[in-house]
Amino acid sequence: ALITPNQMIYTYSGSRAQIKFSQGAEIIVDENSLIKIQNLGENGVSVDQGFVVAKLKKDQPLKLELKGKTYNLTGDNAEVQFN
């Protein structure tokens, strides 16, 4: 499915969502989670509730907003979990 900026994604109990940004970053949204896609050009995502795993590749950062703070995540084949 095509994802657009400001789109909200909610995963119900027993479900997950896997989102791959065009720049290479990838996130897995666990059950009972709510996220908002921010700026697709910056691989941006805001986590409103729940559990998310980010898969980071070299030179493909992810901008994360969590509890009112913004983080710029980078890595080289790293996985980061947050909630």
GROMACS .gro file of N, CA, C and O in nm:
model
  332
    1ALA      N    1   0.084  -0.118   0.000
    1ALA     CA    2   0.000   0.000   0.000
    1ALA      C    3   0.088   0.125   0.000
    1ALA      O    4   0.196   0.125   0.058
    2LEU      N    5   0.041   0.228  -0.062
    2LEU     CA    6   0.113   0.353  -0.067
    2LEU      C    7   0.088   0.432   0.060
    2LEU      O    8  -0.025   0.447   0.104
    3ILE      N    9   0.195   0.479   0.122
    3ILE     CA   10   0.185   0.556   0.247
    3ILE      C   11   0.218   0.701   0.216
    3ILE      O   12   0.313   0.729   0.142
    4THR      N   13   0.142   0.791   0.274
    4THR     CA   14   0.161   0.933   0.250
    4THR      C   15   0.198   1.003   0.381
    4THR      O   16   0.171   0.951   0.488
    5PRO      N   17   0.258   1.123   0.372
    5PRO     CA   18   0.290   1.198   0.494
    5PRO      C   19   0.164   1.223   0.577
    5PRO      O   20   0.055   1.242   0.522
    6ASN      N   21   0.180   1.224   0.707
    6ASN     CA   22   0.074   1.247   0.805
    6ASN      C   23  -0.025   1.131   0.816
    6ASN      O   24  -0.126   1.144   0.884
    7GLN      N   25   0.001   1.021   0.751
    7GLN     CA   26  -0.087   0.906   0.761
    7GLN      C   27  -0.067   0.836   0.895
    7GLN      O   28   0.045   0.816   0.941
    8MET      N   29  -0.178   0.800   0.958
    8MET     CA   30  -0.174   0.728   1.085
    8MET      C   31  -0.189   0.579   1.057
    8MET      O   32  -0.268   0.539   0.972
    9ILE      N   33  -0.112   0.497   1.128
    9ILE     CA   34  -0.119   0.352   1.114
    9ILE      C   35  -0.139   0.292   1.251
    9ILE      O   36  -0.060   0.317   1.343
   10TYR      N   37  -0.244   0.212   1.266
   10TYR     CA   38  -0.274   0.143   1.392
   10TYR      C   39  -0.273  -0.006   1.366
   10TYR      O   40  -0.331  -0.054   1.268
   11THR      N   41  -0.206  -0.081   1.454
   11THR     CA   42  -0.207  -0.226   1.444
   11THR      C   43  -0.291  -0.283   1.557
   11THR      O   44  -0.272  -0.247   1.673
   12TYR      N   45  -0.383  -0.368   1.522
   12TYR     CA   46  -0.472  -0.430   1.620
   12TYR      C   47  -0.404  -0.545   1.691
   12TYR      O   48  -0.296  -0.589   1.651
   13SER      N   49  -0.469  -0.596   1.792
   13SER     CA   50  -0.419  -0.711   1.868
   13SER      C   51  -0.394  -0.829   1.774
   13SER      O   52  -0.477  -0.860   1.689
   14GLY      N   53  -0.277  -0.889   1.786
   14GLY     CA   54  -0.242  -1.004   1.703
   14GLY      C   55  -0.193  -0.968   1.564
   14GLY      O   56  -0.177  -1.056   1.480
   15SER      N   57  -0.169  -0.839   1.537
   15SER     CA   58  -0.122  -0.800   1.404
   15SER      C   59   0.008  -0.720   1.413
   15SER      O   60   0.046  -0.673   1.519
   16ARG      N   61   0.076  -0.707   1.298
   16ARG     CA   62   0.198  -0.628   1.287
   16ARG      C   63   0.197  -0.559   1.151
   16ARG      O   64   0.132  -0.604   1.059
   17ALA      N   65   0.275  -0.454   1.139
   17ALA     CA   66   0.293  -0.387   1.010
   17ALA      C   67   0.442  -0.368   0.986
   17ALA      O   68   0.517  -0.338   1.079
   18GLN      N   69   0.484  -0.388   0.863
   18GLN     CA   70   0.623  -0.366   0.825
   18GLN      C   71   0.623  -0.255   0.721
   18GLN      O   72   0.556  -0.265   0.619
   19ILE      N   73   0.700  -0.149   0.747
   19ILE     CA   74   0.703  -0.033   0.658
   19ILE      C   75   0.847  -0.012   0.612
   19ILE      O   76   0.938   0.000   0.695
   20LYS      N   77   0.865  -0.006   0.481
   20LYS     CA   78   0.996   0.021   0.423
   20LYS      C   79   0.991   0.157   0.355
   20LYS      O   80   0.909   0.180   0.268
   21PHE      N   81   1.078   0.246   0.399
   21PHE     CA   82   1.089   0.378   0.338
   21PHE      C   83   1.171   0.368   0.210
   21PHE      O   84   1.260   0.283   0.198
   22SER      N   85   1.145   0.455   0.114
   22SER     CA   86   1.215   0.450  -0.014
   22SER      C   87   1.366   0.471   0.001
   22SER      O   88   1.443   0.425  -0.081
   23GLN      N   89   1.409   0.541   0.108
   23GLN     CA   90   1.552   0.563   0.130
   23GLN      C   91   1.620   0.444   0.197
   23GLN      O   92   1.739   0.446   0.220
   24GLY      N   93   1.544   0.341   0.236
   24GLY     CA   94   1.605   0.219   0.288
   24GLY      C   95   1.574   0.184   0.431
   24GLY      O   96   1.581   0.068   0.468
   25ALA      N   97   1.542   0.281   0.516
   25ALA     CA   98   1.509   0.249   0.655
   25ALA      C   99   1.380   0.166   0.658
   25ALA      O  100   1.296   0.175   0.568
   26GLU      N  101   1.367   0.087   0.762
   26GLU     CA  102   1.251  -0.002   0.774
   26GLU      C  103   1.206  -0.003   0.920
   26GLU      O  104   1.289   0.000   1.010
   27ILE      N  105   1.076  -0.005   0.942
   27ILE     CA  106   1.025  -0.019   1.078
   27ILE      C  107   0.922  -0.132   1.082
   27ILE      O  108   0.853  -0.159   0.984
   28ILE      N  109   0.915  -0.197   1.197
   28ILE     CA  110   0.814  -0.299   1.223
   28ILE      C  111   0.731  -0.248   1.339
   28ILE      O  112   0.784  -0.217   1.446
   29VAL      N  113   0.601  -0.238   1.317
   29VAL     CA  114   0.509  -0.186   1.416
   29VAL      C  115   0.437  -0.304   1.479
   29VAL      O  116   0.367  -0.378   1.410
   30ASP      N  117   0.456  -0.325   1.609
   30ASP     CA  118   0.398  -0.439   1.679
   30ASP      C  119   0.250  -0.415   1.706
   30ASP      O  120   0.197  -0.307   1.683
   31GLU      N  121   0.184  -0.517   1.760
   31GLU     CA  122   0.040  -0.508   1.785
   31GLU      C  123   0.005  -0.396   1.883
   31GLU      O  124   0.087  -0.357   1.965
   32ASN      N  125  -0.117  -0.345   1.870
   32ASN     CA  126  -0.170  -0.239   1.957
   32ASN      C  127  -0.083  -0.115   1.957
   32ASN      O  128  -0.062  -0.053   2.061
   33SER      N  129  -0.030  -0.078   1.841
   33SER     CA  130   0.057   0.039   1.829
   33SER      C  131  -0.006   0.140   1.735
   33SER      O  132  -0.080   0.104   1.643
   34LEU      N  133   0.025   0.268   1.759
   34LEU     CA  134  -0.023   0.376   1.673
   34LEU      C  135   0.095   0.464   1.637
   34LEU      O  136   0.165   0.515   1.725
   35ILE      N  137   0.120   0.480   1.508
   35ILE     CA  138   0.229   0.566   1.461
   35ILE      C  139   0.175   0.664   1.357
   35ILE      O  140   0.068   0.643   1.299
   36LYS      N  141   0.251   0.769   1.333
   36LYS     CA  142   0.218   0.866   1.229
   36LYS      C  143   0.341   0.883   1.141
   36LYS      O  144   0.451   0.909   1.190
   37ILE      N  145   0.322   0.866   1.013
   37ILE     CA  146   0.430   0.889   0.917
   37ILE      C  147   0.446   1.040   0.903
   37ILE      O  148   0.350   1.111   0.876
   38GLN      N  149   0.567   1.090   0.922
   38GLN     CA  150   0.590   1.234   0.915
   38GLN      C  151   0.634   1.272   0.776
   38GLN      O  152   0.554   1.283   0.686
   39ASN      N  153   0.761   1.292   0.757
   39ASN     CA  154   0.816   1.336   0.629
   39ASN      C  155   0.883   1.217   0.562
   39ASN      O  156   0.986   1.169   0.610
   40LEU      N  157   0.828   1.170   0.452
   40LEU     CA  158   0.884   1.054   0.384
   40LEU      C  159   1.025   1.079   0.334
   40LEU      O  160   1.107   0.989   0.330
   41GLY      N  161   1.057   1.202   0.298
   41GLY     CA  162   1.191   1.235   0.249
   41GLY      C  163   1.298   1.221   0.356
   41GLY      O  164   1.414   1.203   0.327
   42GLU      N  165   1.257   1.228   0.483
   42GLU     CA  166   1.351   1.215   0.594
   42GLU      C  167   1.334   1.083   0.668
   42GLU      O  168   1.389   1.065   0.775
   43ASN      N  169   1.256   0.990   0.614
   43ASN     CA  170   1.224   0.867   0.686
   43ASN      C  171   1.173   0.901   0.826
   43ASN      O  172   1.223   0.851   0.926
   44GLY      N  173   1.072   0.985   0.835
   44GLY     CA  174   1.024   1.033   0.964
   44GLY      C  175   0.902   0.961   1.014
   44GLY      O  176   0.808   0.935   0.939
   45VAL      N  177   0.902   0.928   1.143
   45VAL     CA  178   0.789   0.861   1.204
   45VAL      C  179   0.771   0.909   1.347
   45VAL      O  180   0.868   0.936   1.417
   46SER      N  181   0.646   0.923   1.388
   46SER     CA  182   0.611   0.962   1.524
   46SER      C  183   0.539   0.844   1.588
   46SER      O  184   0.444   0.791   1.531
   47VAL      N  185   0.583   0.803   1.707
   47VAL     CA  186   0.521   0.692   1.777
   47VAL      C  187   0.430   0.749   1.885
   47VAL      O  188   0.475   0.813   1.979
   48ASP      N  189   0.300   0.726   1.871
   48ASP     CA  190   0.203   0.774   1.969
   48ASP      C  191   0.181   0.672   2.080
   48ASP      O  192   0.160   0.708   2.195
   49GLN      N  193   0.180   0.544   2.046
   49GLN     CA  194   0.168   0.438   2.147
   49GLN      C  195   0.219   0.309   2.088
   49GLN      O  196   0.220   0.290   1.967
   50GLY      N  197   0.265   0.220   2.175
   50GLY     CA  198   0.302   0.086   2.130
   50GLY      C  199   0.451   0.063   2.120
   50GLY      O  200   0.532   0.135   2.175
   51PHE      N  201   0.485  -0.041   2.044
   51PHE     CA  202   0.619  -0.094   2.034
   51PHE      C  203   0.660  -0.099   1.888
   51PHE      O  204   0.588  -0.151   1.804
   52VAL      N  205   0.778  -0.042   1.857
   52VAL     CA  206   0.827  -0.036   1.720
   52VAL      C  207   0.973  -0.079   1.716
   52VAL      O  208   1.050  -0.047   1.807
   53VAL      N  209   1.011  -0.152   1.611
   53VAL     CA  210   1.149  -0.190   1.588
   53VAL      C  211   1.195  -0.120   1.460
   53VAL      O  212   1.127  -0.126   1.358
   54ALA      N  213   1.307  -0.050   1.466
   54ALA     CA  214   1.365   0.016   1.349
   54ALA      C  215   1.485  -0.064   1.301
   54ALA      O  216   1.570  -0.101   1.381
   55LYS      N  217   1.488  -0.091   1.171
   55LYS     CA  218   1.603  -0.158   1.110
   55LYS      C  219   1.679  -0.053   1.032
   55LYS      O  220   1.628   0.002   0.934
   56LEU      N  221   1.800  -0.023   1.077
   56LEU     CA  222   1.879   0.085   1.019
   56LEU      C  223   1.993   0.030   0.934
   56LEU      O  224   2.060  -0.064   0.973
   57LYS      N  225   2.011   0.093   0.819
   57LYS     CA  226   2.120   0.056   0.730
   57LYS      C  227   2.215   0.174   0.717
   57LYS      O  228   2.178   0.287   0.744
   58LYS      N  229   2.335   0.148   0.673
   58LYS     CA  230   2.436   0.252   0.661
   58LYS      C  231   2.387   0.365   0.570
   58LYS      O  232   2.330   0.339   0.464
   59ASP      N  233   2.408   0.487   0.613
   59ASP     CA  234   2.373   0.608   0.538
   59ASP      C  235   2.223   0.620   0.509
   59ASP      O  236   2.184   0.684   0.411
   60GLN      N  237   2.140   0.559   0.593
   60GLN     CA  238   1.995   0.568   0.577
   60GLN      C  239   1.931   0.595   0.713
   60GLN      O  240   1.878   0.506   0.777
   61PRO      N  241   1.939   0.720   0.760
   61PRO     CA  242   1.892   0.754   0.894
   61PRO      C  243   1.739   0.750   0.906
   61PRO      O  244   1.667   0.751   0.805
   62LEU      N  245   1.692   0.745   1.028
   62LEU     CA  246   1.550   0.749   1.059
   62LEU      C  247   1.525   0.858   1.161
   62LEU      O  248   1.593   0.865   1.263
   63LYS      N  249   1.431   0.945   1.131
   63LYS     CA  250   1.393   1.051   1.224
   63LYS      C  251   1.274   1.001   1.305
   63LYS      O  252   1.170   0.967   1.249
   64LEU      N  253   1.289   1.000   1.437
   64LEU     CA  254   1.188   0.944   1.526
   64LEU      C  255   1.142   1.048   1.625
   64LEU      O  256   1.225   1.114   1.689
   65GLU      N  257   1.011   1.063   1.638
   65GLU     CA  258   0.955   1.149   1.742
   65GLU      C  259   0.887   1.058   1.844
   65GLU      O  260   0.802   0.977   1.810
   66LEU      N  261   0.930   1.071   1.970
   66LEU     CA  262   0.881   0.985   2.076
   66LEU      C  263   0.864   1.067   2.203
   66LEU      O  264   0.960   1.129   2.250
   67LYS      N  265   0.743   1.072   2.254
   67LYS     CA  266   0.711   1.143   2.378
   67LYS      C  267   0.758   1.288   2.375
   67LYS      O  268   0.818   1.338   2.469
   68GLY      N  269   0.735   1.356   2.261
   68GLY     CA  270   0.767   1.498   2.250
   68GLY      C  271   0.911   1.530   2.217
   68GLY      O  272   0.947   1.646   2.204
   69LYS      N  273   0.996   1.430   2.203
   69LYS     CA  274   1.136   1.453   2.170
   69LYS      C  275   1.166   1.393   2.033
   69LYS      O  276   1.109   1.290   1.995
   70THR      N  277   1.257   1.455   1.960
   70THR     CA  278   1.295   1.408   1.828
   70THR      C  279   1.435   1.347   1.833
   70THR      O  280   1.527   1.407   1.890
   71TYR      N  281   1.450   1.230   1.771
   71TYR     CA  282   1.577   1.160   1.767
   71TYR      C  283   1.611   1.131   1.621
   71TYR      O  284   1.524   1.097   1.542
   72ASN      N  285   1.737   1.144   1.587
   72ASN     CA  286   1.787   1.107   1.455
   72ASN      C  287   1.870   0.981   1.471
   72ASN      O  288   1.981   0.987   1.526
   73LEU      N  289   1.817   0.869   1.426
   73LEU     CA  290   1.882   0.740   1.444
   73LEU      C  291   1.964   0.704   1.322
   73LEU      O  292   1.919   0.720   1.209
   74THR      N  293   2.085   0.655   1.345
   74THR     CA  294   2.170   0.604   1.238
   74THR      C  295   2.231   0.473   1.283
   74THR      O  296   2.240   0.446   1.403
   75GLY      N  297   2.270   0.393   1.188
   75GLY     CA  298   2.333   0.266   1.222
   75GLY      C  299   2.380   0.196   1.096
   75GLY      O  300   2.354   0.241   0.985
   76ASP      N  301   2.447   0.087   1.115
   76ASP     CA  302   2.495   0.005   1.004
   76ASP      C  303   2.448  -0.138   1.029
   76ASP      O  304   2.508  -0.211   1.107
   77ASN      N  305   2.335  -0.172   0.970
   77ASN     CA  306   2.269  -0.301   0.992
   77ASN      C  307   2.234  -0.320   1.139
   77ASN      O  308   2.258  -0.426   1.198
   78ALA      N  309   2.176  -0.217   1.199
   78ALA     CA  310   2.138  -0.219   1.342
   78ALA      C  311   1.986  -0.228   1.355
   78ALA      O  312   1.912  -0.182   1.269
   79GLU      N  313   1.942  -0.289   1.465
   79GLU     CA  314   1.800  -0.291   1.501
   79GLU      C  315   1.784  -0.221   1.634
   79GLU      O  316   1.857  -0.250   1.729
   80VAL      N  317   1.687  -0.129   1.639
   80VAL     CA  318   1.660  -0.052   1.761
   80VAL      C  319   1.514  -0.072   1.797
   80VAL      O  320   1.426  -0.055   1.712
   81GLN      N  321   1.488  -0.105   1.924
   81GLN     CA  322   1.351  -0.122   1.971
   81GLN      C  323   1.314  -0.006   2.060
   81GLN      O  324   1.395   0.039   2.141
   82PHE      N  325   1.191   0.043   2.045
   82PHE     CA  326   1.146   0.152   2.130
   82PHE      C  327   0.996   0.145   2.148
   82PHE      O  328   0.924   0.090   2.068
   83ASN      N  329   0.952   0.205   2.262
   83ASN     CA  330   0.808   0.215   2.289
   83ASN      C  331   0.781   0.333   2.379
   83ASN      O  332   0.868   0.393   2.432
   0.00000   0.00000   0.00000
